[in-house]
């Protein structure tokens, strides 16, 4: 019989990644969970899945507290580490929306405990009583934390529920326009108030503040397309259609938010320390 840790490994990674926004840190947390799993009397664990999720949550929460302090000193905008995914992840619409770069960016505005409660309850359907046991709090307190977190996220999350065909068409149009450097074609697919958020980590070129407006964004993208060695290709980023850019040997991942047939937000990650998984497909499961 397959070891429960092996069977649930993709789930554990997804929980850790949802809480941390970093694949590298999520992998470390999953490894720490394995070490703890190896030390327990597994015959006494009646619900391995719940036990493993509890352990990975506690480990992720400890790491999240230290990461939150480090991110205060981050150069420019901080965005989650992008993951290359397969189209079938998008078939689980709720999972795809919750692991999207847009959603993970919103989750970054929650406190560590609020984020843990939101992720466990809203994404993975964990009962409040079980979360309370994991966090060492009362079910009533956890329910209240969950309510606050849900309201906080609802007020900030971009509109994501769009027709997949419409979304893909907008991304395809964007890809064609950015590949050719056609400013007018870019402006046609960008919403007038489009926002670009870039993360270069102070290492790769990136705007340190959001860039707003179709004309400014189109000009910026066309200028990049004019550089030597520029290529743009379609990919799947965090369960959503996205674009990979390669310029002079450096890569960037773009995650796009679409509403009413136009792109309303672009998240661009060019920090090389966050692109190690851009050539390796991640397994995400609920």
PDB file of C-alpha atoms in Angstrom:
ATOM      1  CA  UNK A   1       0.000   0.000   0.000  1.00  0.00           C
ATOM      2  CA  UNK A   2       1.266   3.498  -0.836  1.00  0.00           C
ATOM      3  CA  UNK A   3       2.645   5.427   2.101  1.00  0.00           C
ATOM      4  CA  UNK A   4       0.141   8.175   3.115  1.00  0.00           C
ATOM      5  CA  UNK A   5       2.825  10.844   2.862  1.00  0.00           C
ATOM      6  CA  UNK A   6       3.581   9.857  -0.742  1.00  0.00           C
ATOM      7  CA  UNK A   7      -0.130   9.673  -1.546  1.00  0.00           C
ATOM      8  CA  UNK A   8      -0.814  13.165  -0.178  1.00  0.00           C
ATOM      9  CA  UNK A   9       2.459  14.846  -1.101  1.00  0.00           C
ATOM     10  CA  UNK A  10       0.944  17.024  -3.853  1.00  0.00           C
ATOM     11  CA  UNK A  11      -1.776  18.164  -1.454  1.00  0.00           C
ATOM     12  CA  UNK A  12       0.802  19.016   1.222  1.00  0.00           C
ATOM     13  CA  UNK A  13       2.859  21.009  -1.268  1.00  0.00           C
ATOM     14  CA  UNK A  14      -0.264  22.905  -2.389  1.00  0.00           C
ATOM     15  CA  UNK A  15      -1.199  23.781   1.207  1.00  0.00           C
ATOM     16  CA  UNK A  16       2.328  25.002   1.957  1.00  0.00           C
ATOM     17  CA  UNK A  17       2.575  26.952  -1.305  1.00  0.00           C
ATOM     18  CA  UNK A  18      -0.823  28.589  -0.734  1.00  0.00           C
ATOM     19  CA  UNK A  19       0.335  29.734   2.682  1.00  0.00           C
ATOM     20  CA  UNK A  20       3.828  30.854   1.665  1.00  0.00           C
ATOM     21  CA  UNK A  21       3.665  31.939  -1.986  1.00  0.00           C
ATOM     22  CA  UNK A  22       7.095  30.369  -2.448  1.00  0.00           C
ATOM     23  CA  UNK A  23       7.679  26.975  -4.027  1.00  0.00           C
ATOM     24  CA  UNK A  24      11.172  26.715  -2.568  1.00  0.00           C
ATOM     25  CA  UNK A  25       9.913  27.346   0.955  1.00  0.00           C
ATOM     26  CA  UNK A  26       6.951  25.037   0.379  1.00  0.00           C
ATOM     27  CA  UNK A  27       9.316  22.229  -0.607  1.00  0.00           C
ATOM     28  CA  UNK A  28      11.335  22.793   2.556  1.00  0.00           C
ATOM     29  CA  UNK A  29       8.174  22.654   4.661  1.00  0.00           C
ATOM     30  CA  UNK A  30       7.052  19.429   2.980  1.00  0.00           C
ATOM     31  CA  UNK A  31      10.463  17.909   3.700  1.00  0.00           C
ATOM     32  CA  UNK A  32      10.192  18.954   7.357  1.00  0.00           C
ATOM     33  CA  UNK A  33       6.758  17.335   7.438  1.00  0.00           C
ATOM     34  CA  UNK A  34       8.226  14.108   6.067  1.00  0.00           C
ATOM     35  CA  UNK A  35      10.856  14.062   8.828  1.00  0.00           C
ATOM     36  CA  UNK A  36       8.159  14.414  11.487  1.00  0.00           C
ATOM     37  CA  UNK A  37       6.001  11.779   9.802  1.00  0.00           C
ATOM     38  CA  UNK A  38       8.932   9.361   9.809  1.00  0.00           C
ATOM     39  CA  UNK A  39       9.350   9.820  13.573  1.00  0.00           C
ATOM     40  CA  UNK A  40       5.766   9.030  14.656  1.00  0.00           C
ATOM     41  CA  UNK A  41       4.148   5.646  15.266  1.00  0.00           C
ATOM     42  CA  UNK A  42       2.129   5.695  12.044  1.00  0.00           C
ATOM     43  CA  UNK A  43      -0.019   2.762  13.158  1.00  0.00           C
ATOM     44  CA  UNK A  44      -1.506   5.073  15.809  1.00  0.00           C
ATOM     45  CA  UNK A  45      -2.483   7.759  13.282  1.00  0.00           C
ATOM     46  CA  UNK A  46      -6.136   7.082  12.416  1.00  0.00           C
ATOM     47  CA  UNK A  47      -6.486   9.916   9.868  1.00  0.00           C
ATOM     48  CA  UNK A  48      -3.164  10.317   8.053  1.00  0.00           C
ATOM     49  CA  UNK A  49      -4.390  13.023   5.639  1.00  0.00           C
ATOM     50  CA  UNK A  50      -5.667  15.261   8.447  1.00  0.00           C
ATOM     51  CA  UNK A  51      -2.553  14.588  10.520  1.00  0.00           C
ATOM     52  CA  UNK A  52      -0.199  15.468   7.675  1.00  0.00           C
ATOM     53  CA  UNK A  53      -2.127  18.631   6.783  1.00  0.00           C
ATOM     54  CA  UNK A  54      -1.956  19.663  10.447  1.00  0.00           C
ATOM     55  CA  UNK A  55       1.824  19.163  10.536  1.00  0.00           C
ATOM     56  CA  UNK A  56       2.469  20.962   7.234  1.00  0.00           C
ATOM     57  CA  UNK A  57       0.253  23.863   8.351  1.00  0.00           C
ATOM     58  CA  UNK A  58       2.162  24.325  11.592  1.00  0.00           C
ATOM     59  CA  UNK A  59       5.500  24.182   9.796  1.00  0.00           C
ATOM     60  CA  UNK A  60       4.315  26.640   7.137  1.00  0.00           C
ATOM     61  CA  UNK A  61       2.947  28.995   9.774  1.00  0.00           C
ATOM     62  CA  UNK A  62       6.301  29.069  11.582  1.00  0.00           C
ATOM     63  CA  UNK A  63       8.089  29.812   8.330  1.00  0.00           C
ATOM     64  CA  UNK A  64       5.521  32.410   7.240  1.00  0.00           C
ATOM     65  CA  UNK A  65       6.156  34.467  10.369  1.00  0.00           C
ATOM     66  CA  UNK A  66       9.868  34.737   9.576  1.00  0.00           C
ATOM     67  CA  UNK A  67       9.217  35.337   5.870  1.00  0.00           C
ATOM     68  CA  UNK A  68       6.837  38.193   6.669  1.00  0.00           C
ATOM     69  CA  UNK A  69       9.658  40.007   8.460  1.00  0.00           C
ATOM     70  CA  UNK A  70      12.078  39.447   5.556  1.00  0.00           C
ATOM     71  CA  UNK A  71       9.590  40.667   2.965  1.00  0.00           C
ATOM     72  CA  UNK A  72       9.329  44.032   4.697  1.00  0.00           C
ATOM     73  CA  UNK A  73      12.828  44.792   3.349  1.00  0.00           C
ATOM     74  CA  UNK A  74      12.159  43.466  -0.158  1.00  0.00           C
ATOM     75  CA  UNK A  75      13.209  45.772  -3.019  1.00  0.00           C
ATOM     76  CA  UNK A  76      10.191  46.892  -5.068  1.00  0.00           C
ATOM     77  CA  UNK A  77       6.950  44.940  -5.342  1.00  0.00           C
ATOM     78  CA  UNK A  78       6.858  41.403  -3.914  1.00  0.00           C
ATOM     79  CA  UNK A  79       4.994  38.786  -5.967  1.00  0.00           C
ATOM     80  CA  UNK A  80       4.616  35.037  -5.394  1.00  0.00           C
ATOM     81  CA  UNK A  81       6.931  32.539  -7.050  1.00  0.00           C
ATOM     82  CA  UNK A  82       5.222  31.451 -10.316  1.00  0.00           C
ATOM     83  CA  UNK A  83       4.583  27.783 -11.021  1.00  0.00           C
ATOM     84  CA  UNK A  84       4.395  26.152 -14.419  1.00  0.00           C
ATOM     85  CA  UNK A  85       1.184  24.087 -14.475  1.00  0.00           C
ATOM     86  CA  UNK A  86      -0.679  21.909 -16.948  1.00  0.00           C
ATOM     87  CA  UNK A  87      -4.055  22.882 -18.480  1.00  0.00           C
ATOM     88  CA  UNK A  88      -5.826  20.238 -16.400  1.00  0.00           C
ATOM     89  CA  UNK A  89      -5.197  22.280 -13.219  1.00  0.00           C
ATOM     90  CA  UNK A  90      -7.513  24.906 -14.729  1.00  0.00           C
ATOM     91  CA  UNK A  91     -10.297  22.307 -14.852  1.00  0.00           C
ATOM     92  CA  UNK A  92     -10.553  22.618 -11.071  1.00  0.00           C
ATOM     93  CA  UNK A  93     -11.762  26.209 -11.339  1.00  0.00           C
ATOM     94  CA  UNK A  94     -11.732  26.901  -7.615  1.00  0.00           C
ATOM     95  CA  UNK A  95      -8.194  25.564  -7.158  1.00  0.00           C
ATOM     96  CA  UNK A  96      -6.936  27.489 -10.211  1.00  0.00           C
ATOM     97  CA  UNK A  97      -8.377  30.746  -8.890  1.00  0.00           C
ATOM     98  CA  UNK A  98      -6.991  30.222  -5.412  1.00  0.00           C
ATOM     99  CA  UNK A  99      -3.434  29.406  -6.557  1.00  0.00           C
ATOM    100  CA  UNK A 100      -3.408  32.195  -9.152  1.00  0.00           C
ATOM    101  CA  UNK A 101      -0.765  34.895  -8.786  1.00  0.00           C
ATOM    102  CA  UNK A 102      -3.572  37.428  -8.341  1.00  0.00           C
ATOM    103  CA  UNK A 103      -5.078  35.555  -5.401  1.00  0.00           C
ATOM    104  CA  UNK A 104      -1.761  34.746  -3.742  1.00  0.00           C
ATOM    105  CA  UNK A 105      -0.888  38.443  -3.923  1.00  0.00           C
ATOM    106  CA  UNK A 106      -4.099  39.242  -2.036  1.00  0.00           C
ATOM    107  CA  UNK A 107      -3.356  36.529   0.547  1.00  0.00           C
ATOM    108  CA  UNK A 108      -0.024  38.244   1.182  1.00  0.00           C
ATOM    109  CA  UNK A 109      -1.981  41.121   2.775  1.00  0.00           C
ATOM    110  CA  UNK A 110      -3.348  38.814   5.486  1.00  0.00           C
ATOM    111  CA  UNK A 111      -1.606  38.094   8.773  1.00  0.00           C
ATOM    112  CA  UNK A 112      -0.068  34.609   9.134  1.00  0.00           C
ATOM    113  CA  UNK A 113      -2.896  33.126  11.231  1.00  0.00           C
ATOM    114  CA  UNK A 114      -5.607  34.720   9.069  1.00  0.00           C
ATOM    115  CA  UNK A 115      -3.942  33.319   5.978  1.00  0.00           C
ATOM    116  CA  UNK A 116      -3.737  29.834   7.487  1.00  0.00           C
ATOM    117  CA  UNK A 117      -7.420  29.860   8.440  1.00  0.00           C
ATOM    118  CA  UNK A 118      -8.522  31.193   5.056  1.00  0.00           C
ATOM    119  CA  UNK A 119      -6.442  28.698   3.076  1.00  0.00           C
ATOM    120  CA  UNK A 120      -7.478  25.684   5.139  1.00  0.00           C
ATOM    121  CA  UNK A 121     -11.183  26.499   5.298  1.00  0.00           C
ATOM    122  CA  UNK A 122     -11.926  28.281   2.028  1.00  0.00           C
ATOM    123  CA  UNK A 123      -9.579  26.353  -0.278  1.00  0.00           C
ATOM    124  CA  UNK A 124      -9.348  22.915   1.304  1.00  0.00           C
ATOM    125  CA  UNK A 125     -12.652  22.774   3.172  1.00  0.00           C
ATOM    126  CA  UNK A 126     -11.087  21.977   6.532  1.00  0.00           C
ATOM    127  CA  UNK A 127     -13.664  22.271   9.370  1.00  0.00           C
ATOM    128  CA  UNK A 128     -13.111  25.101  11.837  1.00  0.00           C
ATOM    129  CA  UNK A 129     -12.854  22.627  14.724  1.00  0.00           C
ATOM    130  CA  UNK A 130      -9.950  20.878  13.001  1.00  0.00           C
ATOM    131  CA  UNK A 131      -8.238  24.194  12.223  1.00  0.00           C
ATOM    132  CA  UNK A 132      -8.681  25.216  15.869  1.00  0.00           C
ATOM    133  CA  UNK A 133      -6.842  22.070  16.980  1.00  0.00           C
ATOM    134  CA  UNK A 134      -4.045  22.798  14.529  1.00  0.00           C
ATOM    135  CA  UNK A 135      -3.632  26.411  15.672  1.00  0.00           C
ATOM    136  CA  UNK A 136      -4.267  25.862  19.380  1.00  0.00           C
ATOM    137  CA  UNK A 137      -7.268  28.209  19.413  1.00  0.00           C
ATOM    138  CA  UNK A 138     -10.959  27.799  20.162  1.00  0.00           C
ATOM    139  CA  UNK A 139     -13.349  26.987  17.284  1.00  0.00           C
ATOM    140  CA  UNK A 140     -15.226  30.243  17.982  1.00  0.00           C
ATOM    141  CA  UNK A 141     -12.021  32.284  17.694  1.00  0.00           C
ATOM    142  CA  UNK A 142     -11.035  30.519  14.482  1.00  0.00           C
ATOM    143  CA  UNK A 143     -14.491  31.088  13.001  1.00  0.00           C
ATOM    144  CA  UNK A 144     -14.163  34.819  13.746  1.00  0.00           C
ATOM    145  CA  UNK A 145     -10.678  34.926  12.217  1.00  0.00           C
ATOM    146  CA  UNK A 146     -12.048  33.144   9.135  1.00  0.00           C
ATOM    147  CA  UNK A 147     -14.887  35.656   8.813  1.00  0.00           C
ATOM    148  CA  UNK A 148     -12.478  38.612   8.954  1.00  0.00           C
ATOM    149  CA  UNK A 149     -10.119  36.989   6.464  1.00  0.00           C
ATOM    150  CA  UNK A 150     -12.945  36.201   4.044  1.00  0.00           C
ATOM    151  CA  UNK A 151     -14.189  39.813   4.111  1.00  0.00           C
ATOM    152  CA  UNK A 152     -10.641  41.116   3.651  1.00  0.00           C
ATOM    153  CA  UNK A 153     -10.021  38.899   0.624  1.00  0.00           C
ATOM    154  CA  UNK A 154     -13.440  39.591  -0.935  1.00  0.00           C
ATOM    155  CA  UNK A 155     -12.744  43.330  -0.852  1.00  0.00           C
ATOM    156  CA  UNK A 156      -9.399  42.956  -2.637  1.00  0.00           C
ATOM    157  CA  UNK A 157      -9.501  39.964  -4.971  1.00  0.00           C
ATOM    158  CA  UNK A 158      -9.684  40.746  -8.690  1.00  0.00           C
ATOM    159  CA  UNK A 159     -12.721  39.472 -10.576  1.00  0.00           C
ATOM    160  CA  UNK A 160     -11.608  36.047 -11.796  1.00  0.00           C
ATOM    161  CA  UNK A 161     -14.726  34.146 -12.817  1.00  0.00           C
ATOM    162  CA  UNK A 162     -14.693  34.668 -16.559  1.00  0.00           C
ATOM    163  CA  UNK A 163     -15.465  32.385 -19.445  1.00  0.00           C
ATOM    164  CA  UNK A 164     -12.375  30.281 -20.167  1.00  0.00           C
ATOM    165  CA  UNK A 165     -12.782  30.704 -23.942  1.00  0.00           C
ATOM    166  CA  UNK A 166     -12.965  34.482 -23.508  1.00  0.00           C
ATOM    167  CA  UNK A 167      -9.929  34.427 -21.238  1.00  0.00           C
ATOM    168  CA  UNK A 168      -7.886  32.323 -23.659  1.00  0.00           C
ATOM    169  CA  UNK A 169      -8.846  34.568 -26.592  1.00  0.00           C
ATOM    170  CA  UNK A 170      -7.643  37.664 -24.719  1.00  0.00           C
ATOM    171  CA  UNK A 171      -4.369  35.980 -23.778  1.00  0.00           C
ATOM    172  CA  UNK A 172      -3.832  34.801 -27.374  1.00  0.00           C
ATOM    173  CA  UNK A 173      -4.425  38.344 -28.668  1.00  0.00           C
ATOM    174  CA  UNK A 174      -2.034  39.724 -26.081  1.00  0.00           C
ATOM    175  CA  UNK A 175       0.629  37.168 -27.027  1.00  0.00           C
ATOM    176  CA  UNK A 176       0.377  38.040 -30.730  1.00  0.00           C
ATOM    177  CA  UNK A 177       0.523  41.765 -30.001  1.00  0.00           C
ATOM    178  CA  UNK A 178       3.453  41.603 -27.589  1.00  0.00           C
ATOM    179  CA  UNK A 179       5.371  39.274 -29.925  1.00  0.00           C
ATOM    180  CA  UNK A 180       5.127  41.806 -32.743  1.00  0.00           C
ATOM    181  CA  UNK A 181       5.549  44.869 -30.538  1.00  0.00           C
ATOM    182  CA  UNK A 182       2.347  46.329 -32.017  1.00  0.00           C
ATOM    183  CA  UNK A 183       1.326  49.176 -29.688  1.00  0.00           C
ATOM    184  CA  UNK A 184      -2.149  49.603 -31.210  1.00  0.00           C
ATOM    185  CA  UNK A 185      -2.884  45.868 -31.002  1.00  0.00           C
ATOM    186  CA  UNK A 186      -1.739  45.880 -27.385  1.00  0.00           C
ATOM    187  CA  UNK A 187      -3.964  48.823 -26.529  1.00  0.00           C
ATOM    188  CA  UNK A 188      -6.920  47.013 -28.119  1.00  0.00           C
ATOM    189  CA  UNK A 189      -6.563  44.041 -25.745  1.00  0.00           C
ATOM    190  CA  UNK A 190      -5.628  46.028 -22.626  1.00  0.00           C
ATOM    191  CA  UNK A 191      -8.302  47.595 -20.415  1.00  0.00           C
ATOM    192  CA  UNK A 192      -7.965  51.411 -20.281  1.00  0.00           C
ATOM    193  CA  UNK A 193      -7.034  51.258 -16.583  1.00  0.00           C
ATOM    194  CA  UNK A 194      -4.826  48.154 -16.820  1.00  0.00           C
ATOM    195  CA  UNK A 195      -2.272  47.794 -14.022  1.00  0.00           C
ATOM    196  CA  UNK A 196       1.143  46.137 -14.303  1.00  0.00           C
ATOM    197  CA  UNK A 197       2.846  44.943 -11.117  1.00  0.00           C
ATOM    198  CA  UNK A 198       6.449  43.815 -11.575  1.00  0.00           C
ATOM    199  CA  UNK A 199       8.804  41.903  -9.308  1.00  0.00           C
ATOM    200  CA  UNK A 200      12.498  42.017 -10.161  1.00  0.00           C
ATOM    201  CA  UNK A 201      13.665  41.718  -6.559  1.00  0.00           C
ATOM    202  CA  UNK A 202      16.199  44.484  -7.130  1.00  0.00           C
ATOM    203  CA  UNK A 203      18.110  42.054  -9.378  1.00  0.00           C
ATOM    204  CA  UNK A 204      16.304  42.075 -12.732  1.00  0.00           C
ATOM    205  CA  UNK A 205      14.890  45.196 -14.437  1.00  0.00           C
ATOM    206  CA  UNK A 206      11.379  45.916 -13.148  1.00  0.00           C
ATOM    207  CA  UNK A 207       9.236  48.908 -12.256  1.00  0.00           C
ATOM    208  CA  UNK A 208       9.320  49.371  -8.496  1.00  0.00           C
ATOM    209  CA  UNK A 209       5.790  50.765  -8.450  1.00  0.00           C
ATOM    210  CA  UNK A 210       2.660  49.685 -10.365  1.00  0.00           C
ATOM    211  CA  UNK A 211       2.363  51.019 -13.919  1.00  0.00           C
ATOM    212  CA  UNK A 212      -1.184  52.147 -14.798  1.00  0.00           C
ATOM    213  CA  UNK A 213      -2.953  52.871 -18.100  1.00  0.00           C
ATOM    214  CA  UNK A 214      -3.188  51.110 -21.468  1.00  0.00           C
ATOM    215  CA  UNK A 215      -1.037  53.569 -23.423  1.00  0.00           C
ATOM    216  CA  UNK A 216       1.814  53.561 -20.907  1.00  0.00           C
ATOM    217  CA  UNK A 217       1.709  49.771 -20.491  1.00  0.00           C
ATOM    218  CA  UNK A 218       1.528  49.144 -24.259  1.00  0.00           C
ATOM    219  CA  UNK A 219       4.502  51.413 -24.872  1.00  0.00           C
ATOM    220  CA  UNK A 220       6.477  49.707 -22.117  1.00  0.00           C
ATOM    221  CA  UNK A 221       5.766  46.239 -23.524  1.00  0.00           C
ATOM    222  CA  UNK A 222       6.531  47.280 -27.111  1.00  0.00           C
ATOM    223  CA  UNK A 223       9.852  48.728 -25.999  1.00  0.00           C
ATOM    224  CA  UNK A 224      10.755  45.368 -24.463  1.00  0.00           C
ATOM    225  CA  UNK A 225       9.732  43.531 -27.643  1.00  0.00           C
ATOM    226  CA  UNK A 226      12.141  45.664 -29.643  1.00  0.00           C
ATOM    227  CA  UNK A 227      15.146  44.336 -27.730  1.00  0.00           C
ATOM    228  CA  UNK A 228      17.375  41.699 -29.284  1.00  0.00           C
ATOM    229  CA  UNK A 229      16.731  38.083 -28.373  1.00  0.00           C
ATOM    230  CA  UNK A 230      13.104  38.798 -27.388  1.00  0.00           C
ATOM    231  CA  UNK A 231      10.614  35.912 -27.585  1.00  0.00           C
ATOM    232  CA  UNK A 232       7.165  35.448 -26.098  1.00  0.00           C
ATOM    233  CA  UNK A 233       5.463  32.095 -25.716  1.00  0.00           C
ATOM    234  CA  UNK A 234       2.197  30.824 -24.260  1.00  0.00           C
ATOM    235  CA  UNK A 235       2.325  28.852 -21.029  1.00  0.00           C
ATOM    236  CA  UNK A 236       0.179  28.003 -18.024  1.00  0.00           C
ATOM    237  CA  UNK A 237       1.088  29.912 -14.880  1.00  0.00           C
ATOM    238  CA  UNK A 238      -0.553  28.867 -11.617  1.00  0.00           C
ATOM    239  CA  UNK A 239      -3.528  27.276 -13.339  1.00  0.00           C
ATOM    240  CA  UNK A 240      -4.146  30.257 -15.625  1.00  0.00           C
ATOM    241  CA  UNK A 241      -3.142  31.027 -19.236  1.00  0.00           C
ATOM    242  CA  UNK A 242       0.006  33.113 -19.113  1.00  0.00           C
ATOM    243  CA  UNK A 243       3.032  34.238 -21.101  1.00  0.00           C
ATOM    244  CA  UNK A 244       6.722  33.527 -20.779  1.00  0.00           C
ATOM    245  CA  UNK A 245       9.126  36.207 -21.983  1.00  0.00           C
ATOM    246  CA  UNK A 246      12.780  35.589 -22.799  1.00  0.00           C
ATOM    247  CA  UNK A 247      15.044  38.583 -23.400  1.00  0.00           C
ATOM    248  CA  UNK A 248      18.785  38.304 -23.910  1.00  0.00           C
ATOM    249  CA  UNK A 249      18.972  35.093 -21.901  1.00  0.00           C
ATOM    250  CA  UNK A 250      16.789  36.343 -19.050  1.00  0.00           C
ATOM    251  CA  UNK A 251      13.249  35.071 -18.437  1.00  0.00           C
ATOM    252  CA  UNK A 252      10.049  36.505 -17.007  1.00  0.00           C
ATOM    253  CA  UNK A 253       6.637  35.014 -16.302  1.00  0.00           C
ATOM    254  CA  UNK A 254       3.472  37.038 -16.905  1.00  0.00           C
ATOM    255  CA  UNK A 255       0.179  36.156 -15.248  1.00  0.00           C
ATOM    256  CA  UNK A 256      -2.825  37.944 -16.748  1.00  0.00           C
ATOM    257  CA  UNK A 257      -6.225  38.820 -15.276  1.00  0.00           C
ATOM    258  CA  UNK A 258      -9.031  39.111 -17.846  1.00  0.00           C
ATOM    259  CA  UNK A 259     -12.425  40.800 -17.459  1.00  0.00           C
ATOM    260  CA  UNK A 260     -14.954  41.524 -20.212  1.00  0.00           C
ATOM    261  CA  UNK A 261     -12.543  40.363 -22.892  1.00  0.00           C
ATOM    262  CA  UNK A 262      -9.694  42.655 -21.905  1.00  0.00           C
ATOM    263  CA  UNK A 263      -6.650  42.333 -19.698  1.00  0.00           C
ATOM    264  CA  UNK A 264      -7.118  44.323 -16.518  1.00  0.00           C
ATOM    265  CA  UNK A 265      -3.989  43.334 -14.615  1.00  0.00           C
ATOM    266  CA  UNK A 266      -0.568  41.919 -15.439  1.00  0.00           C
ATOM    267  CA  UNK A 267       1.732  40.371 -12.850  1.00  0.00           C
ATOM    268  CA  UNK A 268       5.295  40.128 -14.132  1.00  0.00           C
ATOM    269  CA  UNK A 269       7.940  38.151 -12.242  1.00  0.00           C
ATOM    270  CA  UNK A 270      11.531  38.531 -13.454  1.00  0.00           C
ATOM    271  CA  UNK A 271      13.427  37.962 -10.197  1.00  0.00           C
ATOM    272  CA  UNK A 272      15.710  35.060 -11.232  1.00  0.00           C
ATOM    273  CA  UNK A 273      15.533  33.545  -7.738  1.00  0.00           C
ATOM    274  CA  UNK A 274      11.804  32.970  -8.302  1.00  0.00           C
ATOM    275  CA  UNK A 275      12.018  31.410 -11.748  1.00  0.00           C
ATOM    276  CA  UNK A 276      13.710  28.115 -10.951  1.00  0.00           C
ATOM    277  CA  UNK A 277      10.481  26.186 -11.562  1.00  0.00           C
ATOM    278  CA  UNK A 278       9.566  27.846 -14.838  1.00  0.00           C
ATOM    279  CA  UNK A 279      10.749  24.784 -16.761  1.00  0.00           C
ATOM    280  CA  UNK A 280       9.347  22.162 -14.389  1.00  0.00           C
ATOM    281  CA  UNK A 281       5.646  21.382 -14.102  1.00  0.00           C
ATOM    282  CA  UNK A 282       4.280  21.545 -10.555  1.00  0.00           C
ATOM    283  CA  UNK A 283       1.710  19.074  -9.249  1.00  0.00           C
ATOM    284  CA  UNK A 284      -1.071  20.879  -7.407  1.00  0.00           C
ATOM    285  CA  UNK A 285      -3.907  18.960  -5.765  1.00  0.00           C
ATOM    286  CA  UNK A 286      -6.681  19.521  -3.266  1.00  0.00           C
TER     287      UNK A 286
END
